[in-house]
Amino acid sequence: MMTIKSKKEIDLMKKAGEIVALAHKKLKEIIAPGITTLELDRAAEELIGKNDAIPSFKGYKSYTGAHDYPASICASVNEEVIHGIPGLRKLKNGDIISIDIGAFYKGFHGDAARTYIVGEASEIAKKLIRVTRESFYEGIKKAVNDNRIVDISTAIQEHVEKNGFSIVRDFVGHGIGSQMHEAPQIPNYKTKERGPRLQPGMTLAVEPMVNEKGYMVSLNKNQWTVVTDDGGLSAHYENTIAITDGEPVILTRLN
Ligand code: MF3
Ligand code: CO
């Protein structure tokens, strides 16, 4: 269901978003060669708990029939696109890692992802991460009253492809609020369906997933983690935003 949030509800979502942003800030500080993705998960879970929130992802029902999601964050390394499950893997110099974090606070979710560099990364990895972030900002330039979802999608796709990268098709952004996934879906590529018109009070998670090489992805054998078919790198950039009667507001940031 697509819901329109009141000012009060959006203020609560801003709090949830701030907690997500704080968790990202913490992980950014501690990401370095040698740390395990499980240690990152623990640090995020602790920070979310200390802020009276709970991790949105833990226990989330699988859409593939696998076990429920077992961790607080997603930590996807190199050719992993999304839903990397934290574990004993140690990060090494030159890796890139996409961290996705969700927090549930007083009835509302915040959801944001970033791709970080471990130590020193290649030029192509840096460009991939930059273009992915830029594509989010190109997309939300179109996230204004009376536009349609497809306007966001098209702007994201154009920026990514102009820079020689590809957009993942199999996973999309989403409405968000008291449920982590609400209508509408927000593809990162142009679709025939134009999607609903945007209006003030809609809250959306816009999240381009961008591959270095081809856009094709598959599920790995844990039935959660999505990986590129050709082994190319992948980056992710996501924020929860609110549509207003002017510019959209990014909720998953520190104010
Ligand atoms: N941010 C992701 C999403 O929008 C994370 C979901 S992980 C899951 O779908 F485990 F909760 F599914
Ligand atoms: Co999301």
PDB file of C-alpha atoms and ligand atoms in Angstrom:
ATOM      1  CA  MET A   1       0.000   0.000   0.000  1.00  0.00           C
ATOM      2  CA  MET A   2       1.164   3.511  -0.774  1.00  0.00           C
ATOM      3  CA  THR A   3       0.900   5.772   2.259  1.00  0.00           C
ATOM      4  CA  ILE A   4       1.163   9.520   2.699  1.00  0.00           C
ATOM      5  CA  LYS A   5       2.866  10.514   5.922  1.00  0.00           C
ATOM      6  CA  SER A   6       1.970  13.431   8.164  1.00  0.00           C
ATOM      7  CA  LYS A   7       4.544  15.970   9.297  1.00  0.00           C
ATOM      8  CA  LYS A   8       4.710  14.178  12.664  1.00  0.00           C
ATOM      9  CA  GLU A   9       5.337  10.821  11.011  1.00  0.00           C
ATOM     10  CA  ILE A  10       8.042  12.281   8.809  1.00  0.00           C
ATOM     11  CA  ASP A  11       9.732  13.705  11.909  1.00  0.00           C
ATOM     12  CA  LEU A  12       9.819  10.194  13.386  1.00  0.00           C
ATOM     13  CA  MET A  13      11.222   8.861  10.118  1.00  0.00           C
ATOM     14  CA  LYS A  14      13.892  11.547  10.322  1.00  0.00           C
ATOM     15  CA  LYS A  15      14.886  10.170  13.722  1.00  0.00           C
ATOM     16  CA  ALA A  16      15.019   6.630  12.332  1.00  0.00           C
ATOM     17  CA  GLY A  17      17.062   7.992   9.430  1.00  0.00           C
ATOM     18  CA  GLU A  18      19.490   9.774  11.734  1.00  0.00           C
ATOM     19  CA  ILE A  19      20.145   6.538  13.586  1.00  0.00           C
ATOM     20  CA  VAL A  20      20.918   4.827  10.264  1.00  0.00           C
ATOM     21  CA  ALA A  21      23.253   7.708   9.373  1.00  0.00           C
ATOM     22  CA  LEU A  22      25.013   7.444  12.745  1.00  0.00           C
ATOM     23  CA  ALA A  23      25.552   3.727  12.191  1.00  0.00           C
ATOM     24  CA  HIS A  24      27.055   4.449   8.764  1.00  0.00           C
ATOM     25  CA  LYS A  25      29.359   7.053  10.285  1.00  0.00           C
ATOM     26  CA  LYS A  26      30.559   4.524  12.850  1.00  0.00           C
ATOM     27  CA  LEU A  27      31.199   1.793  10.280  1.00  0.00           C
ATOM     28  CA  LYS A  28      32.980   4.188   7.949  1.00  0.00           C
ATOM     29  CA  GLU A  29      35.388   4.938  10.799  1.00  0.00           C
ATOM     30  CA  ILE A  30      36.193   1.312  11.554  1.00  0.00           C
ATOM     31  CA  ILE A  31      36.278  -0.208   8.062  1.00  0.00           C
ATOM     32  CA  ALA A  32      39.900  -1.201   7.409  1.00  0.00           C
ATOM     33  CA  PRO A  33      41.897  -4.188   6.216  1.00  0.00           C
ATOM     34  CA  GLY A  34      41.630  -7.054   8.740  1.00  0.00           C
ATOM     35  CA  ILE A  35      38.189  -6.313  10.193  1.00  0.00           C
ATOM     36  CA  THR A  36      35.483  -8.940   9.636  1.00  0.00           C
ATOM     37  CA  THR A  37      32.037  -8.176   8.298  1.00  0.00           C
ATOM     38  CA  LEU A  38      30.606  -9.720  11.493  1.00  0.00           C
ATOM     39  CA  GLU A  39      32.461  -7.128  13.574  1.00  0.00           C
ATOM     40  CA  LEU A  40      30.830  -4.430  11.446  1.00  0.00           C
ATOM     41  CA  ASP A  41      27.443  -6.047  12.034  1.00  0.00           C
ATOM     42  CA  ARG A  42      28.005  -6.072  15.814  1.00  0.00           C
ATOM     43  CA  ALA A  43      29.051  -2.424  15.844  1.00  0.00           C
ATOM     44  CA  ALA A  44      25.969  -1.346  13.892  1.00  0.00           C
ATOM     45  CA  GLU A  45      23.626  -3.463  16.013  1.00  0.00           C
ATOM     46  CA  GLU A  46      25.061  -1.979  19.189  1.00  0.00           C
ATOM     47  CA  LEU A  47      24.712   1.582  17.954  1.00  0.00           C
ATOM     48  CA  ILE A  48      21.135   1.036  16.770  1.00  0.00           C
ATOM     49  CA  GLY A  49      20.206  -0.497  20.147  1.00  0.00           C
ATOM     50  CA  LYS A  50      21.807   2.336  22.112  1.00  0.00           C
ATOM     51  CA  ASN A  51      19.576   4.730  20.193  1.00  0.00           C
ATOM     52  CA  ASP A  52      16.383   2.911  21.218  1.00  0.00           C
ATOM     53  CA  ALA A  53      15.853   1.441  17.767  1.00  0.00           C
ATOM     54  CA  ILE A  54      15.982  -2.076  16.382  1.00  0.00           C
ATOM     55  CA  PRO A  55      17.659  -3.306  13.194  1.00  0.00           C
ATOM     56  CA  SER A  56      15.068  -3.504  10.409  1.00  0.00           C
ATOM     57  CA  PHE A  57      16.663  -6.406   8.562  1.00  0.00           C
ATOM     58  CA  LYS A  58      17.192  -9.017  11.294  1.00  0.00           C
ATOM     59  CA  GLY A  59      14.606 -11.767  10.965  1.00  0.00           C
ATOM     60  CA  TYR A  60      13.266 -10.376   7.691  1.00  0.00           C
ATOM     61  CA  LYS A  61      11.310 -13.024   5.782  1.00  0.00           C
ATOM     62  CA  SER A  62      13.061 -14.370   2.724  1.00  0.00           C
ATOM     63  CA  TYR A  63      11.478 -13.913  -0.684  1.00  0.00           C
ATOM     64  CA  THR A  64      13.363 -16.963  -1.998  1.00  0.00           C
ATOM     65  CA  GLY A  65      12.185 -19.430   0.621  1.00  0.00           C
ATOM     66  CA  ALA A  66      15.535 -19.357   2.414  1.00  0.00           C
ATOM     67  CA  HIS A  67      15.981 -18.837   6.180  1.00  0.00           C
ATOM     68  CA  ASP A  68      15.026 -15.411   7.570  1.00  0.00           C
ATOM     69  CA  TYR A  69      17.727 -12.754   7.240  1.00  0.00           C
ATOM     70  CA  PRO A  70      20.158 -13.531  10.068  1.00  0.00           C
ATOM     71  CA  ALA A  71      21.995 -10.236  10.615  1.00  0.00           C
ATOM     72  CA  SER A  72      21.517  -6.529  11.326  1.00  0.00           C
ATOM     73  CA  ILE A  73      23.260  -5.164   8.232  1.00  0.00           C
ATOM     74  CA  CYS A  74      24.030  -6.322   4.710  1.00  0.00           C
ATOM     75  CA  ALA A  75      27.752  -6.337   3.902  1.00  0.00           C
ATOM     76  CA  SER A  76      28.407  -7.043   0.221  1.00  0.00           C
ATOM     77  CA  VAL A  77      32.034  -7.248  -0.898  1.00  0.00           C
ATOM     78  CA  ASN A  78      33.343  -6.595  -4.458  1.00  0.00           C
ATOM     79  CA  GLU A  79      31.194  -8.657  -6.905  1.00  0.00           C
ATOM     80  CA  GLU A  80      28.464  -9.035  -4.262  1.00  0.00           C
ATOM     81  CA  VAL A  81      25.655  -6.648  -5.144  1.00  0.00           C
ATOM     82  CA  ILE A  82      23.316  -6.734  -2.126  1.00  0.00           C
ATOM     83  CA  HIS A  83      22.343  -8.905   0.855  1.00  0.00           C
ATOM     84  CA  GLY A  84      25.873 -10.021   1.711  1.00  0.00           C
ATOM     85  CA  ILE A  85      25.555 -11.829   5.057  1.00  0.00           C
ATOM     86  CA  PRO A  86      28.078 -10.704   7.682  1.00  0.00           C
ATOM     87  CA  GLY A  87      30.510 -13.408   8.770  1.00  0.00           C
ATOM     88  CA  LEU A  88      34.143 -14.221   9.440  1.00  0.00           C
ATOM     89  CA  ARG A  89      35.424 -12.895   6.108  1.00  0.00           C
ATOM     90  CA  LYS A  90      38.220 -10.399   6.748  1.00  0.00           C
ATOM     91  CA  LEU A  91      38.287  -7.303   4.562  1.00  0.00           C
ATOM     92  CA  LYS A  92      41.507  -6.738   2.656  1.00  0.00           C
ATOM     93  CA  ASN A  93      43.208  -3.757   1.085  1.00  0.00           C
ATOM     94  CA  GLY A  94      41.577  -2.865  -2.234  1.00  0.00           C
ATOM     95  CA  ASP A  95      38.176  -4.394  -1.466  1.00  0.00           C
ATOM     96  CA  ILE A  96      35.010  -2.354  -1.804  1.00  0.00           C
ATOM     97  CA  ILE A  97      32.127  -3.064   0.549  1.00  0.00           C
ATOM     98  CA  SER A  98      28.483  -2.058   0.216  1.00  0.00           C
ATOM     99  CA  ILE A  99      26.886  -1.629   3.619  1.00  0.00           C
ATOM    100  CA  ASP A 100      23.104  -1.469   3.862  1.00  0.00           C
ATOM    101  CA  ILE A 101      21.546  -0.495   7.204  1.00  0.00           C
ATOM    102  CA  GLY A 102      17.935  -0.267   8.363  1.00  0.00           C
ATOM    103  CA  ALA A 103      16.635   0.965  11.733  1.00  0.00           C
ATOM    104  CA  PHE A 104      13.103   0.807  13.134  1.00  0.00           C
ATOM    105  CA  TYR A 105      12.317   3.612  15.581  1.00  0.00           C
ATOM    106  CA  LYS A 106       8.921   4.374  17.173  1.00  0.00           C
ATOM    107  CA  GLY A 107       7.052   2.609  14.410  1.00  0.00           C
ATOM    108  CA  PHE A 108       9.025   3.756  11.361  1.00  0.00           C
ATOM    109  CA  HIS A 109      11.951   2.561   9.272  1.00  0.00           C
ATOM    110  CA  GLY A 110      14.997   4.319   7.873  1.00  0.00           C
ATOM    111  CA  ASP A 111      17.052   2.569   5.181  1.00  0.00           C
ATOM    112  CA  ALA A 112      20.357   3.632   3.610  1.00  0.00           C
ATOM    113  CA  ALA A 113      23.316   2.056   1.826  1.00  0.00           C
ATOM    114  CA  ARG A 114      26.808   3.215   0.911  1.00  0.00           C
ATOM    115  CA  THR A 115      29.793   1.566  -0.747  1.00  0.00           C
ATOM    116  CA  TYR A 116      33.079   2.079   1.116  1.00  0.00           C
ATOM    117  CA  ILE A 117      36.682   1.545   0.050  1.00  0.00           C
ATOM    118  CA  VAL A 118      38.924  -0.680   2.177  1.00  0.00           C
ATOM    119  CA  GLY A 119      42.402   0.842   2.282  1.00  0.00           C
ATOM    120  CA  GLU A 120      43.216   1.884  -1.272  1.00  0.00           C
ATOM    121  CA  ALA A 121      41.015   0.940  -4.211  1.00  0.00           C
ATOM    122  CA  SER A 122      41.549   0.925  -7.964  1.00  0.00           C
ATOM    123  CA  GLU A 123      40.593   3.912 -10.128  1.00  0.00           C
ATOM    124  CA  ILE A 124      37.726   1.945 -11.650  1.00  0.00           C
ATOM    125  CA  ALA A 125      36.335   1.086  -8.203  1.00  0.00           C
ATOM    126  CA  LYS A 126      36.487   4.739  -7.199  1.00  0.00           C
ATOM    127  CA  LYS A 127      34.730   5.800 -10.381  1.00  0.00           C
ATOM    128  CA  LEU A 128      32.038   3.144  -9.900  1.00  0.00           C
ATOM    129  CA  ILE A 129      31.341   4.352  -6.366  1.00  0.00           C
ATOM    130  CA  ARG A 130      31.258   8.000  -7.456  1.00  0.00           C
ATOM    131  CA  VAL A 131      28.944   7.404 -10.416  1.00  0.00           C
ATOM    132  CA  THR A 132      26.587   5.336  -8.243  1.00  0.00           C
ATOM    133  CA  ARG A 133      26.325   8.163  -5.704  1.00  0.00           C
ATOM    134  CA  GLU A 134      25.889  10.753  -8.443  1.00  0.00           C
ATOM    135  CA  SER A 135      23.114   8.700 -10.048  1.00  0.00           C
ATOM    136  CA  PHE A 136      21.150   8.839  -6.783  1.00  0.00           C
ATOM    137  CA  TYR A 137      21.421  12.631  -6.788  1.00  0.00           C
ATOM    138  CA  GLU A 138      20.457  12.838 -10.468  1.00  0.00           C
ATOM    139  CA  GLY A 139      17.440  10.687  -9.651  1.00  0.00           C
ATOM    140  CA  ILE A 140      16.197  12.742  -6.739  1.00  0.00           C
ATOM    141  CA  LYS A 141      16.438  15.973  -8.731  1.00  0.00           C
ATOM    142  CA  LYS A 142      13.305  14.545 -10.353  1.00  0.00           C
ATOM    143  CA  ALA A 143      11.694  13.584  -7.022  1.00  0.00           C
ATOM    144  CA  VAL A 144       9.327  16.538  -6.980  1.00  0.00           C
ATOM    145  CA  ASN A 145       5.584  16.993  -6.708  1.00  0.00           C
ATOM    146  CA  ASP A 146       3.657  15.901  -9.848  1.00  0.00           C
ATOM    147  CA  ASN A 147       6.551  14.061 -11.496  1.00  0.00           C
ATOM    148  CA  ARG A 148       6.296  10.294 -11.788  1.00  0.00           C
ATOM    149  CA  ILE A 149       8.445   7.458 -10.455  1.00  0.00           C
ATOM    150  CA  VAL A 150       9.727   6.818 -13.980  1.00  0.00           C
ATOM    151  CA  ASP A 151      11.316  10.283 -14.040  1.00  0.00           C
ATOM    152  CA  ILE A 152      13.553   9.253 -11.130  1.00  0.00           C
ATOM    153  CA  SER A 153      14.284   5.879 -12.759  1.00  0.00           C
ATOM    154  CA  THR A 154      15.214   7.377 -16.126  1.00  0.00           C
ATOM    155  CA  ALA A 155      17.576   9.965 -14.671  1.00  0.00           C
ATOM    156  CA  ILE A 156      19.422   7.295 -12.689  1.00  0.00           C
ATOM    157  CA  GLN A 157      19.792   4.971 -15.668  1.00  0.00           C
ATOM    158  CA  GLU A 158      20.992   7.709 -18.014  1.00  0.00           C
ATOM    159  CA  HIS A 159      23.718   8.855 -15.652  1.00  0.00           C
ATOM    160  CA  VAL A 160      24.965   5.329 -15.038  1.00  0.00           C
ATOM    161  CA  GLU A 161      25.017   4.270 -18.697  1.00  0.00           C
ATOM    162  CA  LYS A 162      26.575   7.533 -19.869  1.00  0.00           C
ATOM    163  CA  ASN A 163      29.488   6.620 -17.628  1.00  0.00           C
ATOM    164  CA  GLY A 164      29.871   3.119 -19.058  1.00  0.00           C
ATOM    165  CA  PHE A 165      28.371   1.149 -16.169  1.00  0.00           C
ATOM    166  CA  SER A 166      25.156  -0.874 -15.944  1.00  0.00           C
ATOM    167  CA  ILE A 167      22.066  -0.788 -13.739  1.00  0.00           C
ATOM    168  CA  VAL A 168      20.818  -3.874 -11.944  1.00  0.00           C
ATOM    169  CA  ARG A 169      17.260  -4.723 -13.063  1.00  0.00           C
ATOM    170  CA  ASP A 170      16.305  -7.535 -10.714  1.00  0.00           C
ATOM    171  CA  PHE A 171      16.107  -5.390  -7.567  1.00  0.00           C
ATOM    172  CA  VAL A 172      14.512  -1.984  -7.112  1.00  0.00           C
ATOM    173  CA  GLY A 173      13.922   0.802  -4.609  1.00  0.00           C
ATOM    174  CA  HIS A 174      10.668   1.066  -2.690  1.00  0.00           C
ATOM    175  CA  GLY A 175       8.253   3.085  -0.653  1.00  0.00           C
ATOM    176  CA  ILE A 176       9.042   2.931   3.073  1.00  0.00           C
ATOM    177  CA  GLY A 177       7.344   3.856   6.341  1.00  0.00           C
ATOM    178  CA  SER A 178       5.852   1.645   9.039  1.00  0.00           C
ATOM    179  CA  GLN A 179       6.806  -1.208   6.664  1.00  0.00           C
ATOM    180  CA  MET A 180      10.312  -1.447   5.266  1.00  0.00           C
ATOM    181  CA  HIS A 181       8.895  -2.234   1.832  1.00  0.00           C
ATOM    182  CA  GLU A 182       5.818  -0.320   0.754  1.00  0.00           C
ATOM    183  CA  ALA A 183       4.458   0.628  -2.640  1.00  0.00           C
ATOM    184  CA  PRO A 184       5.524   1.964  -5.039  1.00  0.00           C
ATOM    185  CA  GLN A 185       8.465   0.083  -6.490  1.00  0.00           C
ATOM    186  CA  ILE A 186      11.217   2.371  -7.742  1.00  0.00           C
ATOM    187  CA  PRO A 187      13.163   0.770 -10.608  1.00  0.00           C
ATOM    188  CA  ASN A 188      16.538   2.282 -11.433  1.00  0.00           C
ATOM    189  CA  TYR A 189      15.874   1.899 -15.168  1.00  0.00           C
ATOM    190  CA  LYS A 190      13.210   3.241 -17.465  1.00  0.00           C
ATOM    191  CA  THR A 191      10.068   1.098 -17.591  1.00  0.00           C
ATOM    192  CA  LYS A 192       6.932   1.288 -19.730  1.00  0.00           C
ATOM    193  CA  GLU A 193       4.911   1.668 -16.554  1.00  0.00           C
ATOM    194  CA  ARG A 194       5.327   5.270 -15.502  1.00  0.00           C
ATOM    195  CA  GLY A 195       4.433   4.613 -11.852  1.00  0.00           C
ATOM    196  CA  PRO A 196       2.337   6.845  -9.614  1.00  0.00           C
ATOM    197  CA  ARG A 197       2.649  10.608  -9.478  1.00  0.00           C
ATOM    198  CA  LEU A 198       4.813  11.918  -6.660  1.00  0.00           C
ATOM    199  CA  GLN A 199       3.125  13.920  -3.951  1.00  0.00           C
ATOM    200  CA  PRO A 200       4.133  15.567  -0.673  1.00  0.00           C
ATOM    201  CA  GLY A 201       4.250  13.095   2.214  1.00  0.00           C
ATOM    202  CA  MET A 202       5.453  10.135   0.168  1.00  0.00           C
ATOM    203  CA  THR A 203       8.575   8.550   1.654  1.00  0.00           C
ATOM    204  CA  LEU A 204      10.817   6.561  -0.662  1.00  0.00           C
ATOM    205  CA  ALA A 205      14.008   4.516  -0.524  1.00  0.00           C
ATOM    206  CA  VAL A 206      15.847   5.331  -3.750  1.00  0.00           C
ATOM    207  CA  GLU A 207      18.690   2.879  -4.230  1.00  0.00           C
ATOM    208  CA  PRO A 208      20.680   2.453  -7.441  1.00  0.00           C
ATOM    209  CA  MET A 209      22.705  -0.773  -7.625  1.00  0.00           C
ATOM    210  CA  VAL A 210      25.362  -0.312 -10.294  1.00  0.00           C
ATOM    211  CA  ASN A 211      27.630  -2.900 -11.918  1.00  0.00           C
ATOM    212  CA  GLU A 212      31.054  -2.304 -13.384  1.00  0.00           C
ATOM    213  CA  LYS A 213      30.323  -4.662 -16.320  1.00  0.00           C
ATOM    214  CA  GLY A 214      27.033  -6.397 -17.222  1.00  0.00           C
ATOM    215  CA  TYR A 215      23.770  -5.903 -15.374  1.00  0.00           C
ATOM    216  CA  MET A 216      23.015  -9.620 -14.936  1.00  0.00           C
ATOM    217  CA  VAL A 217      23.017 -10.941 -11.376  1.00  0.00           C
ATOM    218  CA  SER A 218      22.262 -14.229  -9.603  1.00  0.00           C
ATOM    219  CA  LEU A 219      21.628 -15.515  -6.137  1.00  0.00           C
ATOM    220  CA  ASN A 220      24.569 -17.314  -4.527  1.00  0.00           C
ATOM    221  CA  LYS A 221      24.244 -20.546  -2.635  1.00  0.00           C
ATOM    222  CA  ASN A 222      23.228 -18.994   0.693  1.00  0.00           C
ATOM    223  CA  GLN A 223      19.984 -18.023  -1.117  1.00  0.00           C
ATOM    224  CA  TRP A 224      20.326 -14.386  -0.015  1.00  0.00           C
ATOM    225  CA  THR A 225      23.418 -12.816  -1.482  1.00  0.00           C
ATOM    226  CA  VAL A 226      23.125 -11.382  -4.984  1.00  0.00           C
ATOM    227  CA  VAL A 227      26.324 -11.456  -7.080  1.00  0.00           C
ATOM    228  CA  THR A 228      27.280 -10.215 -10.546  1.00  0.00           C
ATOM    229  CA  ASP A 229      27.261 -12.969 -13.169  1.00  0.00           C
ATOM    230  CA  ASP A 230      30.501 -11.786 -14.765  1.00  0.00           C
ATOM    231  CA  GLY A 231      32.415 -11.206 -11.519  1.00  0.00           C
ATOM    232  CA  GLY A 232      32.595  -7.431 -12.090  1.00  0.00           C
ATOM    233  CA  LEU A 233      32.393  -5.054  -9.140  1.00  0.00           C
ATOM    234  CA  SER A 234      29.106  -3.623  -7.884  1.00  0.00           C
ATOM    235  CA  ALA A 235      28.214  -0.514  -5.851  1.00  0.00           C
ATOM    236  CA  HIS A 236      25.085   0.617  -4.002  1.00  0.00           C
ATOM    237  CA  TYR A 237      23.876   4.013  -2.802  1.00  0.00           C
ATOM    238  CA  GLU A 238      20.591   4.452  -0.981  1.00  0.00           C
ATOM    239  CA  ASN A 239      18.795   7.051   1.081  1.00  0.00           C
ATOM    240  CA  THR A 240      15.302   7.347   2.470  1.00  0.00           C
ATOM    241  CA  ILE A 241      13.753  10.583   1.193  1.00  0.00           C
ATOM    242  CA  ALA A 242      10.510  12.497   1.714  1.00  0.00           C
ATOM    243  CA  ILE A 243       8.667  14.242  -1.100  1.00  0.00           C
ATOM    244  CA  THR A 244       7.644  17.822  -0.196  1.00  0.00           C
ATOM    245  CA  ASP A 245       6.099  20.702  -2.119  1.00  0.00           C
ATOM    246  CA  GLY A 246       9.665  21.786  -2.927  1.00  0.00           C
ATOM    247  CA  GLU A 247      12.953  19.879  -2.956  1.00  0.00           C
ATOM    248  CA  PRO A 248      12.922  16.333  -1.542  1.00  0.00           C
ATOM    249  CA  VAL A 249      14.367  15.936   1.955  1.00  0.00           C
ATOM    250  CA  ILE A 250      16.960  13.243   2.678  1.00  0.00           C
ATOM    251  CA  LEU A 251      15.922  11.589   5.943  1.00  0.00           C
ATOM    252  CA  THR A 252      18.931   9.279   6.369  1.00  0.00           C
ATOM    253  CA  ARG A 253      21.444  11.944   7.242  1.00  0.00           C
ATOM    254  CA  LEU A 254      22.779  13.697  10.307  1.00  0.00           C
ATOM    255  CA  ASN A 255      21.288  17.111  10.972  1.00  0.00           C
TER     256      ASN A 255
HETATM  257  N1  MF3 B   1      17.821  -2.055   2.067  1.00  0.00           N
HETATM  258  C1  MF3 B   1      17.478  -3.352   1.609  1.00  0.00           C
HETATM  259  C2  MF3 B   1      16.150  -3.287   0.926  1.00  0.00           C
HETATM  260  O1  MF3 B   1      15.734  -2.230   0.668  1.00  0.00           O
HETATM  261  C3  MF3 B   1      17.770  -4.350   2.595  1.00  0.00           C
HETATM  262  C4  MF3 B   1      16.891  -5.489   2.843  1.00  0.00           C
HETATM  263  S1  MF3 B   1      17.787  -6.725   3.595  1.00  0.00           S
HETATM  264  C5  MF3 B   1      16.662  -7.775   4.216  1.00  0.00           C
HETATM  265  O2  MF3 B   1      15.485  -4.204   0.555  1.00  0.00           O
HETATM  266  F1  MF3 B   1      17.252  -8.702   4.769  1.00  0.00           F
HETATM  267  F2  MF3 B   1      15.965  -7.137   5.100  1.00  0.00           F
HETATM  268  F3  MF3 B   1      15.869  -8.172   3.234  1.00  0.00           F
HETATM  269 CO    CO B   2      16.054  -0.378   0.626  1.00  0.00          CO
END
